[in-house]
Structure formats: structure tokens, C-alpha cells
mmCIF file of C-alpha atoms in Angstrom:
data_model
loop_
_atom_site.group_PDB
_atom_site.id
_atom_site.type_symbol
_atom_site.label_atom_id
_atom_site.label_comp_id
_atom_site.label_asym_id
_atom_site.label_seq_id
_atom_site.Cartn_x
_atom_site.Cartn_y
_atom_site.Cartn_z
ATOM 1 C CA MET A 2 15.393 1.551 8.826
ATOM 2 C CA THR A 3 16.515 3.869 6.060
ATOM 3 C CA TRP A 4 13.160 4.049 4.238
ATOM 4 C CA ALA A 5 11.242 5.644 7.125
ATOM 5 C CA PRO A 6 12.840 9.106 6.944
ATOM 6 C CA LEU A 7 12.490 9.038 3.163
ATOM 7 C CA LEU A 8 8.779 8.251 3.329
ATOM 8 C CA LEU A 9 8.138 10.807 6.030
ATOM 9 C CA THR A 10 9.975 13.430 3.991
ATOM 10 C CA PHE A 11 7.953 12.552 0.900
ATOM 11 C CA LEU A 12 4.616 12.700 2.701
ATOM 12 C CA THR A 13 5.544 15.997 4.301
ATOM 13 C CA GLN A 14 6.412 17.491 0.909
ATOM 14 C CA TYR A 15 3.408 15.891 -0.773
ATOM 15 C CA THR A 16 0.821 16.947 1.796
ATOM 16 C CA GLY A 17 2.336 19.889 3.608
ATOM 17 C CA THR A 18 1.832 18.135 6.932
ATOM 18 C CA VAL A 19 1.546 14.626 8.270
ATOM 19 C CA ALA A 20 -1.694 14.102 10.144
ATOM 20 C CA GLN A 21 -2.322 11.789 13.031
ATOM 21 C CA ALA A 22 -2.768 8.272 11.689
ATOM 22 C CA ARG A 23 -6.402 7.563 10.848
ATOM 23 C CA LEU A 24 -6.069 4.819 8.232
ATOM 24 C CA THR A 25 -5.607 1.091 8.676
ATOM 25 C CA GLN A 26 -4.100 -1.135 6.001
ATOM 26 C CA VAL A 27 -4.548 -4.811 5.244
ATOM 27 C CA PRO A 28 -3.018 -7.422 7.589
ATOM 28 C CA SER A 29 -0.490 -10.022 6.396
ATOM 29 C CA VAL A 30 -1.534 -12.096 3.379
ATOM 30 C CA SER A 31 0.259 -14.594 1.122
ATOM 31 C CA GLN A 32 -0.374 -15.046 -2.586
ATOM 32 C CA ILE A 33 1.076 -16.925 -5.566
ATOM 33 C CA LEU A 34 2.904 -15.265 -8.474
ATOM 34 C CA GLY A 35 0.539 -14.775 -11.395
ATOM 35 C CA HIS A 36 -2.503 -14.493 -9.134
ATOM 36 C CA THR A 37 -4.411 -11.389 -8.043
ATOM 37 C CA VAL A 38 -4.215 -9.741 -4.636
ATOM 38 C CA THR A 39 -6.165 -6.864 -3.100
ATOM 39 C CA LEU A 40 -4.795 -4.556 -0.399
ATOM 40 C CA THR A 41 -7.299 -2.559 1.637
ATOM 41 C CA CYS A 42 -7.132 0.736 3.468
ATOM 42 C CA THR A 43 -9.884 1.519 5.971
ATOM 43 C CA GLY A 44 -10.627 5.095 6.916
ATOM 44 C CA ASN A 45 -13.768 7.027 7.761
ATOM 45 C CA SER A 46 -16.198 9.508 6.207
ATOM 46 C CA ASN A 47 -13.726 12.373 6.721
ATOM 47 C CA ASN A 48 -10.920 10.816 4.650
ATOM 48 C CA VAL A 49 -11.356 7.719 2.457
ATOM 49 C CA GLY A 50 -15.139 8.120 2.381
ATOM 50 C CA TYR A 51 -14.805 11.820 1.529
ATOM 51 C CA GLU A 52 -12.446 11.994 -1.456
ATOM 52 C CA GLY A 53 -11.043 8.492 -1.715
ATOM 53 C CA ALA A 54 -7.430 7.435 -1.321
ATOM 54 C CA ALA A 55 -4.160 7.454 -3.199
ATOM 55 C CA TRP A 56 -1.847 4.427 -3.304
ATOM 56 C CA LEU A 57 1.931 4.608 -3.474
ATOM 57 C CA GLN A 58 4.534 1.927 -4.150
ATOM 58 C CA GLN A 59 8.043 2.114 -2.730
ATOM 59 C CA HIS A 60 10.910 -0.185 -3.644
ATOM 60 C CA PRO A 61 13.810 -0.377 -1.165
ATOM 61 C CA GLY A 62 16.136 2.595 -1.509
ATOM 62 C CA LEU A 63 13.857 4.464 -3.935
ATOM 63 C CA VAL A 64 11.339 7.256 -3.517
ATOM 64 C CA PRO A 65 7.640 6.297 -3.419
ATOM 65 C CA LYS A 66 5.821 6.166 -6.756
ATOM 66 C CA LEU A 67 2.190 7.238 -7.110
ATOM 67 C CA LEU A 68 0.075 4.365 -8.466
ATOM 68 C CA THR A 69 -3.489 5.644 -8.161
ATOM 69 C CA HIS A 70 -5.240 8.740 -6.896
ATOM 70 C CA ARG A 71 -8.877 9.342 -5.972
ATOM 71 C CA ASN A 72 -9.394 5.587 -6.038
ATOM 72 C CA ASN A 73 -9.543 4.460 -9.650
ATOM 73 C CA ASN A 74 -7.426 7.074 -11.434
ATOM 74 C CA ARG A 75 -4.177 5.376 -12.425
ATOM 75 C CA ALA A 76 -1.119 7.628 -12.533
ATOM 76 C CA LEU A 77 0.661 8.076 -15.870
ATOM 77 C CA GLY A 78 2.886 5.165 -16.816
ATOM 78 C CA VAL A 79 1.441 2.769 -14.234
ATOM 79 C CA SER A 80 0.662 -0.743 -15.470
ATOM 80 C CA GLU A 81 -2.980 -1.696 -15.965
ATOM 81 C CA ARG A 82 -2.304 -4.573 -13.553
ATOM 82 C CA PHE A 83 -2.770 -1.993 -10.759
ATOM 83 C CA SER A 84 -6.264 -0.692 -10.099
ATOM 84 C CA GLY A 85 -7.816 1.272 -7.283
ATOM 85 C CA SER A 86 -11.382 1.287 -6.038
ATOM 86 C CA ARG A 87 -13.465 2.413 -3.084
ATOM 87 C CA SER A 88 -16.534 1.164 -1.283
ATOM 88 C CA GLY A 89 -17.699 3.551 1.418
ATOM 89 C CA ASP A 90 -14.814 4.156 3.822
ATOM 90 C CA ILE A 91 -12.620 1.357 2.407
ATOM 91 C CA ALA A 92 -10.168 1.931 -0.449
ATOM 92 C CA SER A 93 -8.617 -1.025 -2.262
ATOM 93 C CA LEU A 94 -5.596 -1.551 -4.486
ATOM 94 C CA THR A 95 -5.822 -4.639 -6.674
ATOM 95 C CA ILE A 96 -2.687 -6.035 -8.294
ATOM 96 C CA SER A 97 -3.392 -8.654 -10.956
ATOM 97 C CA ASP A 98 -0.935 -11.144 -12.436
ATOM 98 C CA LEU A 99 1.557 -10.674 -9.577
ATOM 99 C CA GLN A 100 5.145 -10.350 -10.806
ATOM 100 C CA PRO A 101 8.474 -10.482 -8.933
ATOM 101 C CA GLU A 102 8.939 -6.738 -9.513
ATOM 102 C CA ASP A 103 5.790 -6.102 -7.466
ATOM 103 C CA GLU A 104 7.853 -6.729 -4.342
ATOM 104 C CA ALA A 105 7.609 -3.354 -2.620
ATOM 105 C CA ASP A 106 5.944 -1.422 0.170
ATOM 106 C CA TYR A 107 2.447 -0.094 -0.599
ATOM 107 C CA TYR A 108 0.982 2.904 1.196
ATOM 108 C CA CYS A 109 -2.415 4.523 1.155
ATOM 109 C CA THR A 110 -3.017 8.160 1.993
ATOM 110 C CA ALA A 111 -6.173 10.259 1.992
ATOM 111 C CA TRP A 112 -7.095 13.883 2.568
ATOM 112 C CA ASP A 113 -8.781 14.192 5.962
ATOM 113 C CA ARG A 114 -11.128 17.167 6.060
ATOM 114 C CA SER A 115 -11.480 16.950 9.859
ATOM 115 C CA VAL A 116 -7.804 17.835 10.388
ATOM 116 C CA GLY A 117 -7.081 19.639 7.115
ATOM 117 C CA ALA A 118 -4.233 17.297 6.180
ATOM 118 C CA HIS A 119 -3.511 13.911 4.676
ATOM 119 C CA SER A 120 -4.002 10.847 6.852
ATOM 120 C CA ALA A 121 -1.481 8.028 6.763
ATOM 121 C CA PRO A 122 -1.739 4.409 7.901
ATOM 122 C CA ASP A 123 -0.919 3.712 11.527
ATOM 123 C CA GLN A 124 1.520 0.994 10.474
ATOM 124 C CA ARG A 125 2.805 2.837 7.389
ATOM 125 C CA GLY A 126 2.164 0.317 4.692
ATOM 126 C CA SER A 127 1.690 -3.171 3.339
ATOM 127 C CA GLU A 128 4.802 -4.980 2.248
ATOM 128 C CA THR A 129 4.522 -7.236 -0.792
ATOM 129 C CA LYS A 130 7.011 -10.099 -0.947
ATOM 130 C CA THR A 131 7.599 -12.036 -4.153
ATOM 131 C CA ARG A 132 10.896 -13.769 -3.362
ATOM 132 C CA GLU A 133 11.323 -17.250 -2.002
ATOM 133 C CA LEU A 134 12.937 -16.130 1.252
ATOM 134 C CA PRO A 135 11.723 -16.948 4.742
ATOM 135 C CA TRP A 136 9.648 -14.067 6.050
ATOM 136 C CA ARG A 137 9.744 -13.038 9.682
ATOM 137 C CA HIS A 138 7.563 -10.323 11.135
ATOM 138 C CA SER A 139 9.588 -8.295 13.586
ATOM 139 C CA ALA A 140 8.101 -6.084 16.259
ATOM 140 C CA GLU A 141 10.510 -3.447 14.921
ATOM 141 C CA SER A 142 9.020 -3.649 11.430
ATOM 142 C CA PRO A 143 6.497 -0.890 10.679
ATOM 143 C CA HIS A 144 4.934 -2.945 7.862
ATOM 144 C CA ARG A 145 2.240 -5.464 7.458
ATOM 145 C CA ALA A 146 3.285 -8.018 4.867
ATOM 146 C CA LEU A 147 1.992 -9.726 1.774
ATOM 147 C CA ARG A 148 4.151 -12.495 0.352
ATOM 148 C CA THR A 149 3.740 -14.021 -3.084
ATOM 149 C CA LEU A 150 4.749 -17.609 -3.704
ATOM 150 C CA ASP A 151 6.182 -19.221 -6.822
ATOM 151 C CA PRO A 152 3.490 -21.690 -8.024
ATOM 152 C CA ASP A 153 6.161 -24.122 -9.256
ATOM 153 C CA ARG A 154 7.614 -24.376 -5.743
ATOM 154 C CA ASN A 155 4.553 -23.828 -3.550
ATOM 155 C CA LYS A 156 1.175 -25.319 -4.332
ATOM 156 C CA GLU A 157 -0.731 -23.804 -1.449
ATOM 157 C CA CYS A 158 -1.530 -20.283 -0.278
ATOM 158 C CA LEU A 159 -0.485 -19.777 3.330
#
């Protein structure tokens, strides 16, 4: 896929090095447009539990955009619908009032003091889907997915 080299390049420039994966992101979830969803990133006391996590959003073909850093600090220009938090070794990104433009890949990263570099998720992200297209998880896909459903067309969360 074309996004992988772009993300790897960004993380390398952002952190100076890409550490061995030590973070785990949320498994597949479905949610309805207009509702709230929370993505989680589990680390340990050397990374997420130490200084918290940053969350990035990447739309296809574009560079990743910083949403939050050190948990609840929203980056400049980021909608208040996005909020970060942390409880122990788990960082969360909550997206309220889900909109079609929220369809993107979401990544967490955290400084890991045990290796002196940023940690990245082992699966490199959570994919948010807002379109009404069939979703298939491929073994080749490095994402975990979150799909949002149009409430006028789907009355039930999968």
C-alpha cells in the first residue's frame, strides 16, 4: 500500500527512530454517524504510562495530522470533537458526533524511555470507516478497523 512508506517516513522524521512495536490499538468496532467512539492504545509504564500518547489522523494520500499530544492536549486547529485521555497505561482518543470526514487511519505513538525512542502500534493504526461500502478485513491490511454507519440506513451497531 502507498500509505505505509509515507507513515514510516513521517514517524522516522518525527521521532528520529522507529522503535520496536510496544503499543496495541483497539480492535475492529462499528459505530453510527453522529455517535461517539473511543479508540484505545495500550502500552506500559515505560511509554503510555510514562508521558502519555499522541494521536495522529491520516487520510488516504495525505500526510498524518497530529490530533493530540500528551493525552489531552489538542493540537492547534483540531476540532473539539476530538479529545485524548489516559488512564494508567491506556491512552484513548474519543471522537464525538462522528462525521463522514472522520474516515481516516488513526495512530497512537508514545515516547518509550526503555528504548529511547517512540513506540508505534504493532498493527500501525485503527481505520475509521464512515462510508456505506462493504468492509473486508484482509490479512494484507495493516489496520484494525472502525466503521461508522448511517443511522438512516442502519438501525443497529454491528
